[in-house]
mmCIF file of C-alpha atoms and ligand atoms in Angstrom:
data_model
loop_
_atom_site.group_PDB
_atom_site.id
_atom_site.type_symbol
_atom_site.label_atom_id
_atom_site.label_comp_id
_atom_site.label_asym_id
_atom_site.label_seq_id
_atom_site.Cartn_x
_atom_site.Cartn_y
_atom_site.Cartn_z
ATOM 1 C CA MET I 1 22.441 -5.324 -31.394
ATOM 2 C CA THR I 2 20.612 -1.955 -32.614
ATOM 3 C CA SER I 3 20.341 -0.586 -36.008
ATOM 4 C CA LEU I 4 22.819 1.969 -36.844
ATOM 5 C CA ASN I 5 20.257 3.882 -38.319
ATOM 6 C CA ASP I 6 18.155 3.939 -35.274
ATOM 7 C CA ILE I 7 21.333 5.116 -33.124
ATOM 8 C CA VAL I 8 22.248 8.111 -35.638
ATOM 9 C CA LYS I 9 18.250 9.312 -36.243
ATOM 10 C CA TYR I 10 18.016 9.281 -32.009
ATOM 11 C CA THR I 11 21.569 11.160 -31.795
ATOM 12 C CA ASN I 12 21.015 13.724 -34.295
ATOM 13 C CA ASP I 13 17.698 14.681 -32.849
ATOM 14 C CA LEU I 14 18.665 14.640 -29.396
ATOM 15 C CA LEU I 15 21.792 17.065 -30.585
ATOM 16 C CA ASN I 16 19.416 19.169 -33.031
ATOM 17 C CA ILE I 17 21.850 18.713 -35.789
ATOM 18 C CA ASP I 18 19.574 21.064 -38.027
ATOM 19 C CA GLN I 19 19.968 24.170 -35.837
ATOM 20 C CA PHE I 20 23.474 24.722 -36.696
ATOM 21 C CA ARG I 21 25.498 26.057 -39.272
ATOM 22 C CA ASP I 22 28.640 24.031 -38.742
ATOM 23 C CA TYR I 23 32.084 23.390 -40.787
ATOM 24 C CA CYS I 24 31.548 19.709 -41.187
ATOM 25 C CA PRO I 25 28.814 17.284 -41.460
ATOM 26 C CA ASN I 26 27.033 16.094 -38.072
ATOM 27 C CA GLY I 27 25.986 12.782 -37.797
ATOM 28 C CA LEU I 28 26.676 9.747 -39.655
ATOM 29 C CA GLN I 29 30.080 10.332 -41.692
ATOM 30 C CA VAL I 30 30.973 7.135 -42.458
ATOM 31 C CA GLN I 31 28.903 4.233 -42.877
ATOM 32 C CA GLY I 32 30.042 0.789 -41.621
ATOM 33 C CA LYS I 33 28.114 -2.477 -40.513
ATOM 34 C CA ALA I 34 24.490 -1.942 -40.413
ATOM 35 C CA GLU I 35 24.154 -3.577 -36.561
ATOM 36 C CA ILE I 36 25.809 -2.074 -34.113
ATOM 37 C CA GLU I 37 26.970 -3.731 -30.609
ATOM 38 C CA HIS I 38 29.678 -1.990 -29.182
ATOM 39 C CA ILE I 39 30.374 1.441 -29.752
ATOM 40 C CA VAL I 40 33.390 3.537 -28.841
ATOM 41 C CA ALA I 41 34.024 7.142 -28.216
ATOM 42 C CA GLY I 42 37.098 9.492 -28.653
ATOM 43 C CA VAL I 43 37.636 12.988 -28.835
ATOM 44 C CA THR I 44 39.119 13.006 -32.325
ATOM 45 C CA ALA I 45 38.927 10.362 -35.442
ATOM 46 C CA SER I 46 42.749 10.205 -35.640
ATOM 47 C CA LYS I 47 44.296 7.018 -37.078
ATOM 48 C CA ALA I 48 45.356 5.881 -33.443
ATOM 49 C CA LEU I 49 41.759 5.956 -32.402
ATOM 50 C CA ILE I 50 40.626 3.833 -35.248
ATOM 51 C CA GLU I 51 43.617 1.232 -34.592
ATOM 52 C CA LYS I 52 42.227 0.867 -31.401
ATOM 53 C CA ALA I 53 38.634 0.718 -32.029
ATOM 54 C CA ILE I 54 39.747 -2.044 -34.456
ATOM 55 C CA ASP I 55 41.410 -3.936 -31.797
ATOM 56 C CA ILE I 56 38.631 -4.262 -29.513
ATOM 57 C CA LYS I 57 36.361 -4.867 -32.271
ATOM 58 C CA ALA I 58 34.325 -2.159 -32.149
ATOM 59 C CA ASP I 59 31.317 -1.503 -34.845
ATOM 60 C CA ALA I 60 31.119 2.111 -34.246
ATOM 61 C CA MET I 61 33.049 5.189 -33.365
ATOM 62 C CA LEU I 62 31.346 8.237 -32.064
ATOM 63 C CA VAL I 63 33.836 11.379 -32.256
ATOM 64 C CA HIS I 64 33.840 15.201 -31.779
ATOM 65 C CA HIS I 65 36.447 15.594 -34.384
ATOM 66 C CA GLY I 66 35.422 13.862 -37.278
ATOM 67 C CA TYR I 67 36.395 14.259 -41.103
ATOM 68 C CA PHE I 68 35.450 16.460 -44.139
ATOM 69 C CA TRP I 69 36.090 19.977 -42.712
ATOM 70 C CA LYS I 70 35.240 23.049 -44.929
ATOM 71 C CA GLY I 71 37.750 24.165 -47.021
ATOM 72 C CA GLU I 72 39.965 21.009 -46.592
ATOM 73 C CA ASN I 73 41.443 19.355 -49.876
ATOM 74 C CA PRO I 74 38.151 16.610 -50.931
ATOM 75 C CA VAL I 75 40.521 14.408 -52.680
ATOM 76 C CA ILE I 76 40.857 11.210 -50.809
ATOM 77 C CA SER I 77 44.678 10.084 -50.733
ATOM 78 C CA GLY I 78 47.418 10.354 -48.082
ATOM 79 C CA MET I 79 46.437 10.106 -44.337
ATOM 80 C CA LYS I 80 42.859 10.669 -45.125
ATOM 81 C CA TYR I 81 42.830 7.635 -47.608
ATOM 82 C CA ASP I 82 44.139 5.600 -44.875
ATOM 83 C CA ARG I 83 42.251 6.721 -42.074
ATOM 84 C CA LEU I 84 38.909 6.102 -44.255
ATOM 85 C CA LYS I 85 40.582 2.583 -45.727
ATOM 86 C CA ALA I 86 40.987 1.487 -42.036
ATOM 87 C CA LEU I 87 37.515 2.295 -41.158
ATOM 88 C CA ILE I 88 36.057 0.730 -44.069
ATOM 89 C CA GLU I 89 37.781 -2.385 -44.101
ATOM 90 C CA ALA I 90 36.885 -2.811 -40.435
ATOM 91 C CA GLY I 91 32.955 -1.869 -41.222
ATOM 92 C CA ILE I 92 33.208 0.597 -38.594
ATOM 93 C CA SER I 93 30.893 3.647 -38.450
ATOM 94 C CA LEU I 94 32.268 7.206 -38.146
ATOM 95 C CA ILE I 95 29.870 8.978 -35.944
ATOM 96 C CA ALA I 96 30.870 12.679 -35.308
ATOM 97 C CA TYR I 97 29.173 16.015 -33.621
ATOM 98 C CA HIS I 98 30.692 19.065 -33.714
ATOM 99 C CA LEU I 99 29.123 22.354 -32.516
ATOM 100 C CA PRO I 100 26.038 20.379 -31.866
ATOM 101 C CA LEU I 101 28.332 18.502 -28.995
ATOM 102 C CA ASP I 102 29.666 21.527 -28.042
ATOM 103 C CA ALA I 103 26.511 23.427 -27.400
ATOM 104 C CA HIS I 104 24.280 20.599 -25.984
ATOM 105 C CA PRO I 105 22.635 21.540 -22.648
ATOM 106 C CA VAL I 106 23.602 18.511 -20.778
ATOM 107 C CA TYR I 107 25.737 16.466 -23.128
ATOM 108 C CA GLY I 108 27.673 19.348 -24.472
ATOM 109 C CA ASN I 109 31.464 19.870 -23.927
ATOM 110 C CA ASN I 110 30.770 23.577 -21.955
ATOM 111 C CA ALA I 111 28.171 21.894 -19.848
ATOM 112 C CA GLN I 112 29.889 19.086 -18.921
ATOM 113 C CA LEU I 113 33.216 20.996 -18.293
ATOM 114 C CA ALA I 114 31.327 23.051 -16.142
ATOM 115 C CA GLU I 115 29.899 20.691 -13.917
ATOM 116 C CA ARG I 116 33.435 19.300 -13.089
ATOM 117 C CA LEU I 117 34.710 22.836 -12.503
ATOM 118 C CA GLY I 118 31.839 23.385 -10.163
ATOM 119 C CA PHE I 119 30.744 26.475 -12.575
ATOM 120 C CA LYS I 120 27.160 27.804 -11.977
ATOM 121 C CA ILE I 121 25.706 28.466 -15.336
ATOM 122 C CA GLU I 122 23.858 31.898 -15.896
ATOM 123 C CA GLY I 123 23.917 32.313 -19.631
ATOM 124 C CA GLY I 124 25.345 31.503 -23.015
ATOM 125 C CA PHE I 125 26.816 33.839 -25.726
ATOM 126 C CA ALA I 126 28.131 33.441 -29.166
ATOM 127 C CA LYS I 127 25.183 32.443 -31.105
ATOM 128 C CA ASN I 128 24.971 29.728 -34.032
ATOM 129 C CA GLY I 129 21.467 29.626 -35.274
ATOM 130 C CA ASN I 130 19.372 29.477 -31.858
ATOM 131 C CA SER I 131 22.148 27.966 -29.940
ATOM 132 C CA ASP I 132 24.966 29.642 -27.686
ATOM 133 C CA ILE I 133 28.284 28.092 -28.469
ATOM 134 C CA ALA I 134 29.860 29.561 -25.311
ATOM 135 C CA GLN I 135 28.564 29.819 -21.674
ATOM 136 C CA PHE I 136 29.079 32.578 -18.569
ATOM 137 C CA GLY I 137 28.254 32.176 -14.968
ATOM 138 C CA GLN I 138 29.952 32.223 -11.588
ATOM 139 C CA LEU I 139 32.533 30.398 -9.395
ATOM 140 C CA SER I 140 31.380 28.505 -6.475
ATOM 141 C CA ALA I 141 33.616 30.861 -4.479
ATOM 142 C CA THR I 142 35.801 33.999 -5.436
ATOM 143 C CA LEU I 143 39.137 32.641 -6.269
ATOM 144 C CA SER I 144 42.694 34.557 -6.972
ATOM 145 C CA ALA I 145 43.896 33.634 -10.724
ATOM 146 C CA ASN I 146 46.137 31.377 -9.416
ATOM 147 C CA ALA I 147 43.855 29.505 -7.184
ATOM 148 C CA LEU I 148 41.654 29.335 -10.365
ATOM 149 C CA SER I 149 44.847 28.030 -12.052
ATOM 150 C CA ASP I 150 45.585 25.310 -9.874
ATOM 151 C CA LYS I 151 41.826 24.187 -9.665
ATOM 152 C CA LEU I 152 42.000 23.797 -13.672
ATOM 153 C CA GLU I 153 45.292 22.070 -13.324
ATOM 154 C CA ALA I 154 43.601 19.468 -11.022
ATOM 155 C CA VAL I 155 40.509 18.983 -13.095
ATOM 156 C CA LEU I 156 42.338 18.635 -16.322
ATOM 157 C CA ASP I 157 45.264 17.284 -15.411
ATOM 158 C CA ARG I 158 47.341 19.847 -17.571
ATOM 159 C CA LYS I 159 48.733 22.930 -16.449
ATOM 160 C CA PRO I 160 46.623 26.249 -18.271
ATOM 161 C CA PHE I 161 48.392 28.874 -19.946
ATOM 162 C CA HIS I 162 47.432 32.163 -18.039
ATOM 163 C CA ILE I 163 47.544 35.741 -19.345
ATOM 164 C CA ALA I 164 46.538 37.987 -16.318
ATOM 165 C CA GLY I 165 44.526 40.972 -18.153
ATOM 166 C CA ASN I 166 43.651 42.587 -14.734
ATOM 167 C CA ASN I 167 44.810 41.955 -10.751
ATOM 168 C CA ARG I 168 41.223 41.403 -9.887
ATOM 169 C CA LYS I 169 40.343 38.133 -7.982
ATOM 170 C CA ILE I 170 37.845 36.197 -9.941
ATOM 171 C CA GLN I 171 34.113 35.370 -9.827
ATOM 172 C CA SER I 172 32.313 35.542 -13.202
ATOM 173 C CA VAL I 173 33.579 33.260 -16.034
ATOM 174 C CA GLY I 174 33.003 32.482 -19.301
ATOM 175 C CA TRP I 175 34.281 29.448 -20.980
ATOM 176 C CA CYS I 176 34.129 27.730 -24.626
ATOM 177 C CA THR I 177 36.063 24.150 -25.088
ATOM 178 C CA GLY I 178 38.307 23.897 -28.034
ATOM 179 C CA ALA I 179 39.958 26.581 -30.190
ATOM 180 C CA ALA I 180 37.766 29.258 -28.853
ATOM 181 C CA GLN I 181 40.035 31.979 -28.152
ATOM 182 C CA ASN I 182 38.502 34.628 -30.785
ATOM 183 C CA TYR I 183 35.301 34.865 -27.950
ATOM 184 C CA ILE I 184 37.394 36.697 -25.919
ATOM 185 C CA GLU I 185 36.224 39.857 -26.831
ATOM 186 C CA ASP I 186 32.418 38.556 -26.280
ATOM 187 C CA ALA I 187 33.704 37.633 -22.960
ATOM 188 C CA ALA I 188 35.092 40.897 -22.004
ATOM 189 C CA ALA I 189 32.218 42.760 -23.387
ATOM 190 C CA LEU I 190 30.052 40.860 -20.687
ATOM 191 C CA GLY I 191 32.334 42.260 -18.143
ATOM 192 C CA LEU I 192 33.229 38.702 -17.047
ATOM 193 C CA ASP I 193 36.368 38.503 -14.862
ATOM 194 C CA ALA I 194 38.009 35.615 -16.671
ATOM 195 C CA TYR I 195 37.665 33.686 -19.910
ATOM 196 C CA ILE I 196 38.671 29.876 -20.224
ATOM 197 C CA THR I 197 38.872 27.917 -23.801
ATOM 198 C CA GLY I 198 41.474 25.384 -25.133
ATOM 199 C CA GLU I 199 43.621 27.223 -26.933
ATOM 200 C CA ALA I 200 45.599 30.654 -27.296
ATOM 201 C CA SER I 201 46.595 32.459 -30.657
ATOM 202 C CA GLU I 202 49.340 35.167 -30.638
ATOM 203 C CA GLN I 203 46.857 37.771 -30.409
ATOM 204 C CA THR I 204 45.330 36.707 -27.692
ATOM 205 C CA PHE I 205 47.971 38.222 -25.323
ATOM 206 C CA HIS I 206 47.352 41.642 -26.447
ATOM 207 C CA ALA I 207 43.469 40.807 -26.377
ATOM 208 C CA ALA I 208 43.498 39.660 -22.729
ATOM 209 C CA ASN I 209 45.809 42.811 -21.968
ATOM 210 C CA GLU I 210 43.928 45.149 -23.568
ATOM 211 C CA LEU I 211 40.411 43.989 -22.873
ATOM 212 C CA GLY I 212 41.404 43.578 -18.935
ATOM 213 C CA ILE I 213 40.456 40.055 -18.454
ATOM 214 C CA HIS I 214 42.190 37.057 -17.364
ATOM 215 C CA PHE I 215 42.595 34.207 -20.102
ATOM 216 C CA PHE I 216 43.103 30.650 -19.496
ATOM 217 C CA ALA I 217 44.262 28.494 -22.258
ATOM 218 C CA CYS I 218 43.603 25.205 -21.021
ATOM 219 C CA GLY I 219 44.094 22.836 -23.881
ATOM 220 C CA HIS I 220 41.838 21.774 -26.448
ATOM 221 C CA HIS I 221 41.645 18.203 -26.371
ATOM 222 C CA ALA I 222 41.864 18.536 -22.542
ATOM 223 C CA THR I 223 38.521 20.657 -22.723
ATOM 224 C CA GLU I 224 36.834 18.761 -25.074
ATOM 225 C CA ARG I 225 37.081 15.232 -23.493
ATOM 226 C CA TYR I 226 33.872 15.020 -21.541
ATOM 227 C CA GLY I 227 31.021 15.816 -24.039
ATOM 228 C CA VAL I 228 31.581 13.111 -26.327
ATOM 229 C CA GLN I 229 32.187 10.633 -23.078
ATOM 230 C CA ALA I 230 28.889 11.910 -21.799
ATOM 231 C CA LEU I 231 26.820 11.252 -24.795
ATOM 232 C CA GLY I 232 28.694 7.861 -25.258
ATOM 233 C CA VAL I 233 27.316 6.977 -22.085
ATOM 234 C CA HIS I 234 23.972 7.952 -22.690
ATOM 235 C CA ILE I 235 23.857 6.406 -26.186
ATOM 236 C CA SER I 236 24.979 2.914 -25.023
ATOM 237 C CA GLU I 237 22.494 2.830 -21.614
ATOM 238 C CA HIS I 238 19.746 3.831 -23.915
ATOM 239 C CA PHE I 239 20.101 1.192 -26.501
ATOM 240 C CA GLY I 240 22.128 -1.397 -24.324
ATOM 241 C CA LEU I 241 25.196 -1.119 -26.544
ATOM 242 C CA LYS I 242 28.685 -2.282 -25.211
ATOM 243 C CA TYR I 243 30.505 1.247 -24.808
ATOM 244 C CA THR I 244 34.305 1.794 -24.697
ATOM 245 C CA PHE I 245 36.237 5.834 -24.374
ATOM 246 C CA ILE I 246 39.626 5.634 -25.638
ATOM 247 C CA ASP I 247 41.480 8.772 -24.860
ATOM 248 C CA ILE I 248 44.402 8.987 -27.321
ATOM 249 C CA ASP I 249 46.039 12.139 -25.081
ATOM 250 C CA ASN I 250 47.072 15.153 -27.278
ATOM 251 C CA PRO I 251 49.058 18.010 -25.742
ATOM 252 C CA ILE I 252 47.281 20.595 -27.678
HETATM 253 ZN ZN1 LIG S 301 37.538 21.015 -31.291
#
């Protein structure tokens, strides 16, 4: 048993949450039981994740996509009411980390993705406060676009959407998990061969072609599965908690 307050304080400090200007609150979003024995991690605090957490009698839920996003309707009704009611009735705390979890050099989504893909990290770009939200570096070997696409598919278990903005083989890459397609211009300005993220927009097609950069959209969920797992394993080991990762698959 560990107190909820200790877990939240430790994790807030670990992820330097005060350094970020984010679109949602980071840290504790919904308060549940004061003592935690079993913590669940998942990408998004959907109803499906809450129901699984209730089934396995979790005390707290650690997620990347929580609630209370800037600009959303603040009224607690409908889908939002159902989710909050289920959490509160079960006494499950919701702990969420958005940008601080993308950017963390060890447990972050970008760092964890780079590790799985064998990318050598050389630096970052797209600043938020003092932190880089995106990373760049080198592949372990130069690859054709098709070979990189196959590698992304093998690791992420999902076929990437590729726009061939140039005919070059790929050695240098930039990457940012999630919906970071708008950083394609920053990646091109760094002279990178390719940029990898989760989602694409209509304008991304033209941007990739006009900027002359390979673009790969590999899935928002698929690219953001790893940070919360690395953090969940670390927290559970640090505090001696029971830990379960629940993957609610999402094709987007
Ligand atoms: Zn995301």
